XYZ file of C-alpha atoms in Angstrom:
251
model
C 124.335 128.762 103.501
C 123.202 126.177 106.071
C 119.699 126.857 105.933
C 119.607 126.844 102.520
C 121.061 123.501 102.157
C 118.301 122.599 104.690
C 115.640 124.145 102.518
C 117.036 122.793 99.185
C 117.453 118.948 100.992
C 113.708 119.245 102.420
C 112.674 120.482 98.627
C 114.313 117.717 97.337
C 112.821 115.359 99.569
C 109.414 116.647 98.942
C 109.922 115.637 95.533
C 111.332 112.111 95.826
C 108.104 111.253 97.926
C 105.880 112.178 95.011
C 107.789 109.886 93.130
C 105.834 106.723 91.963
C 102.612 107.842 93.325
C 99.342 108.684 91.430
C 98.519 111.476 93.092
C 99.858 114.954 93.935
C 100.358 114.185 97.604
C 99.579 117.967 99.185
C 99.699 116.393 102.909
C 100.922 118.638 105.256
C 100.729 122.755 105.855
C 102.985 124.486 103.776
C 103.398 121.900 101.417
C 103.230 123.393 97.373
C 103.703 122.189 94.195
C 104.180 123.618 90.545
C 101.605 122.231 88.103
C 100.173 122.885 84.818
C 96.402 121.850 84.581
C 95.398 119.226 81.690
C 92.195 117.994 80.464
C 89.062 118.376 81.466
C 87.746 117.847 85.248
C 86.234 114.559 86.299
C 83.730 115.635 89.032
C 81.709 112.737 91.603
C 79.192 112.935 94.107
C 80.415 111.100 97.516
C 79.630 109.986 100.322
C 81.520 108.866 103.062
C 80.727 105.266 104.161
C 82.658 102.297 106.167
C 85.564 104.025 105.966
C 85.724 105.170 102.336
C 84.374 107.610 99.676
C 81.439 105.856 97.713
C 79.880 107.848 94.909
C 76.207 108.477 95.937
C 73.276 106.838 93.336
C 70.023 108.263 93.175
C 68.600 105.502 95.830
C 71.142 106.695 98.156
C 69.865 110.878 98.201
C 66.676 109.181 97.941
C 67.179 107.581 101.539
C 68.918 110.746 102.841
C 72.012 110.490 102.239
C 74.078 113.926 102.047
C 76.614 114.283 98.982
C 79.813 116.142 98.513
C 81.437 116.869 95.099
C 84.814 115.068 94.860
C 86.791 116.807 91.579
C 89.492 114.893 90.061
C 91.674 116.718 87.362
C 95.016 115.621 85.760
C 97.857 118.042 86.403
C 101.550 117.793 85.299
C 104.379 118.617 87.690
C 106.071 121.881 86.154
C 109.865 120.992 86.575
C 109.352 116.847 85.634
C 106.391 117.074 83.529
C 105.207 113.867 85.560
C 101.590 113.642 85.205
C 99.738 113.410 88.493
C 95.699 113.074 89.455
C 95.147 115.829 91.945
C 91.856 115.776 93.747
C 89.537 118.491 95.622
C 86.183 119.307 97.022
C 83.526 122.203 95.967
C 85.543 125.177 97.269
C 89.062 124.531 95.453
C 86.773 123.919 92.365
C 85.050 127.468 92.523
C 88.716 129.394 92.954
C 89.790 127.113 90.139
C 87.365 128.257 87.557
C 87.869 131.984 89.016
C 91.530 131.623 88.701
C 90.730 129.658 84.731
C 88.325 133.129 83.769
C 91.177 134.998 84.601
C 94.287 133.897 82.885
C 93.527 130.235 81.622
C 94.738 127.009 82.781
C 96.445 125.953 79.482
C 98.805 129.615 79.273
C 100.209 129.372 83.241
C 101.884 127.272 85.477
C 100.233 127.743 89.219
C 101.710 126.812 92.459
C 99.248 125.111 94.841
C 100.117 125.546 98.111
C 98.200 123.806 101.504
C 97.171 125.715 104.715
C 96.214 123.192 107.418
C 97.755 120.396 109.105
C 96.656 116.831 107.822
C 93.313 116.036 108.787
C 92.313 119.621 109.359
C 88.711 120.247 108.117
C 89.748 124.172 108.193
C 92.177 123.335 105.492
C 92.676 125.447 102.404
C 94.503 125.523 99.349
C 95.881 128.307 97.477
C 96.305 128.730 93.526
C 98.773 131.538 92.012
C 99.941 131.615 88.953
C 103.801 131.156 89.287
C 105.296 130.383 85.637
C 103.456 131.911 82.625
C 104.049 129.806 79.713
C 105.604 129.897 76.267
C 103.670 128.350 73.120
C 105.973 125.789 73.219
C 105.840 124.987 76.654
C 101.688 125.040 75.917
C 101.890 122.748 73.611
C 104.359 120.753 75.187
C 101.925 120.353 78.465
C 99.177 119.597 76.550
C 100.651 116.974 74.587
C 101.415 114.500 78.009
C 99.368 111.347 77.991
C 96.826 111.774 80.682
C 95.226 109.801 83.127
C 92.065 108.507 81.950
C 90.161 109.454 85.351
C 86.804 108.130 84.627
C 88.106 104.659 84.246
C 90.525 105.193 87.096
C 87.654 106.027 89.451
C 85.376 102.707 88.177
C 88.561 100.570 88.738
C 88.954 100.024 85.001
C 92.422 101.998 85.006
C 96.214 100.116 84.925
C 97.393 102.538 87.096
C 98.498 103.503 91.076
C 96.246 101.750 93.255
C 93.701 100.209 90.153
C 95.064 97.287 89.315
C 92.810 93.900 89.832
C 89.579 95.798 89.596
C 89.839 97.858 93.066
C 88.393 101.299 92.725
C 90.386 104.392 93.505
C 89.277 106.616 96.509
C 90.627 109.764 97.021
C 94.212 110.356 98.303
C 93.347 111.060 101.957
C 92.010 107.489 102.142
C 94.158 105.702 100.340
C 97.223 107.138 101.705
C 95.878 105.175 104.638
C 96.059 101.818 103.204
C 98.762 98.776 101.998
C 97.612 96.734 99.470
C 96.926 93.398 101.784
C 93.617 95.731 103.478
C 95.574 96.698 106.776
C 96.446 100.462 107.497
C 99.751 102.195 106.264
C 103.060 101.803 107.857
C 103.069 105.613 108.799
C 99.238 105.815 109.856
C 99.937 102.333 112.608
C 102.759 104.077 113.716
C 100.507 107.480 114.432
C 98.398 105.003 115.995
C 100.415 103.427 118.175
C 102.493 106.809 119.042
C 99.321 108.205 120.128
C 98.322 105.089 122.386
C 101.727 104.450 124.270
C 101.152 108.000 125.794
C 98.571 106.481 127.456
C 98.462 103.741 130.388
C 98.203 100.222 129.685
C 94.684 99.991 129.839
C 93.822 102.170 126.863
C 95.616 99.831 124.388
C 93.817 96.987 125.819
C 90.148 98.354 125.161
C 91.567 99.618 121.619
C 93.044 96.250 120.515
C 89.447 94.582 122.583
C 87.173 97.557 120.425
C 88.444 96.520 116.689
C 89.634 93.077 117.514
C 93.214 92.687 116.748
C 95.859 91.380 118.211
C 98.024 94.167 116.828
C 97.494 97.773 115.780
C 99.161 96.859 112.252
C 96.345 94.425 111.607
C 93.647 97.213 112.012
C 91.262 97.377 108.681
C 91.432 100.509 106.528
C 87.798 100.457 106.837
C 88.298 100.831 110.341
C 90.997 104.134 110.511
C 88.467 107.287 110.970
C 86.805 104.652 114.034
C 89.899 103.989 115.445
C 91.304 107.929 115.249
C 88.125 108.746 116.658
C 88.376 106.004 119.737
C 92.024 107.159 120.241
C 90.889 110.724 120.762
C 88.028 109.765 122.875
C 90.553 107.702 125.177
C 92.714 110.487 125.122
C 90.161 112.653 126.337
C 89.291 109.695 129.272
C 92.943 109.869 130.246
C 93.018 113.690 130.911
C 90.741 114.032 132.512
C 90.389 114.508 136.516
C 89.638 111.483 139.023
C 86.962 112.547 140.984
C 87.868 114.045 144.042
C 86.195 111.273 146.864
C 83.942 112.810 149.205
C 85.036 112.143 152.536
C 82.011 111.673 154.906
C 82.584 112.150 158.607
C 80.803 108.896 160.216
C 80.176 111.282 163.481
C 77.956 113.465 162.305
């Protein structure tokens, strides 16, 4: 009975931090949801520049740069019928329209389930088809006011993170920003967990590197720089001093 309890608390849990959010927050391994798939798929070729997803003009491939497809789609969480803008790259796209040949989006409610830890660029998703749907139930799905994703994405939207004209990124990125332009609450703190493993030193040349006086004040634009400065201090600190060579001064 404990672990149950345990189970049913972290479910329950799970749920309450969707709540209020735009997107279908998927951010750690294990984690699942039950959705129903709405609407059509809003698809976008990025790149990733100064710290964010930028969708990639012809001038842009023209001077090199190398696009990704970013696919937005509007999905409705099974038990609260809260809509939700999920988004994925190329490969959860192609197992998507497999999985849509084979029993169709509209008639099923899958369960999407993440294998990787955050920030794992092994990470997969899973899509099986958990709760197959009554014509009702179709109709009742299909009937939720959607997301209108293309203004969303061109900052034209009312909603989540839209408002005042600021454009909406993907959910990795902006899941690492507050609204004043400084980095999440939960990403400083990852920051600063990270750094007080280390001696003194290192969180002198990180706050020297970006700037700041504090890691709380660090720029979203500046949270893949930083990660990556953190690991490469980490990597300083482990490892070995060189061993001195001691030199006889009779020989």
């Amino acid at each position: 009975m404990a672990n149950s309890m345990w189970q049913q608390t972290e479910e329950m849990a799970k749920k309450h931090d969707q709540g209020g959010s735009l997107w279908l927050k998927l951010a750690g391994d294990g984690d699942k949801a039950v959705v129903v798939f709405l609407g059509e798929p809003h698809p976008r070729e990025v790149a990733f520049v100064d710290g964010k997803y930028v969708e990639v003009d012809e001038k842009m491939k023209a001077a090199g740069t190398k696009a990704s497809l970013r696919v937005a789609l509007n999905v409705a969480l099974y038990d609260s019928k809260e809509v939700k803008v999920l988004e994925q790259g190329v490969m959860f796209f192609k197992d998507l329209v497999r999985v849509r040949e084979k029993y169709g989006l509209e008639k099923w409610a899958f369960e999407i389930q993440r294998h990787g830890a955050a920030k794992d660029p092994k990470t997969t998703y899973s899509i099986l088809p958990e709760h197959q749907l009554s014509v009702e139930q179709q109709k009742a799905f299909q009937a939720l006011p959607q997301h209108d994703l293309a203004k969303l994405y061109s900052g034209e939207g009312d909603s989540g993170g839209a408002k005042g004209g600021q454009s909406l990124d993907s959910y990795d990125k902006k899941s690492d920003a507050k609204g004043d332009g400084t980095v999440a609450p939960n990403v400083a703190q990852g920051l600063v967990t990270a750094l007080k493993a280390l001696p003194r030193e290192a969180t002198d040349k990180f706050l020297a590197k970006f700037g700041v006086q504090r890691i709380k004040d660090l720029p979203t634009s500046q949270v893949e720089k930083a990660r990556a400065f953190v690991e490469q201090l980490q990597t300083e600190s482990a490892a070995p001093a060189a061993a001195e060579t001691e030199v006889d001064p009779f020989a």
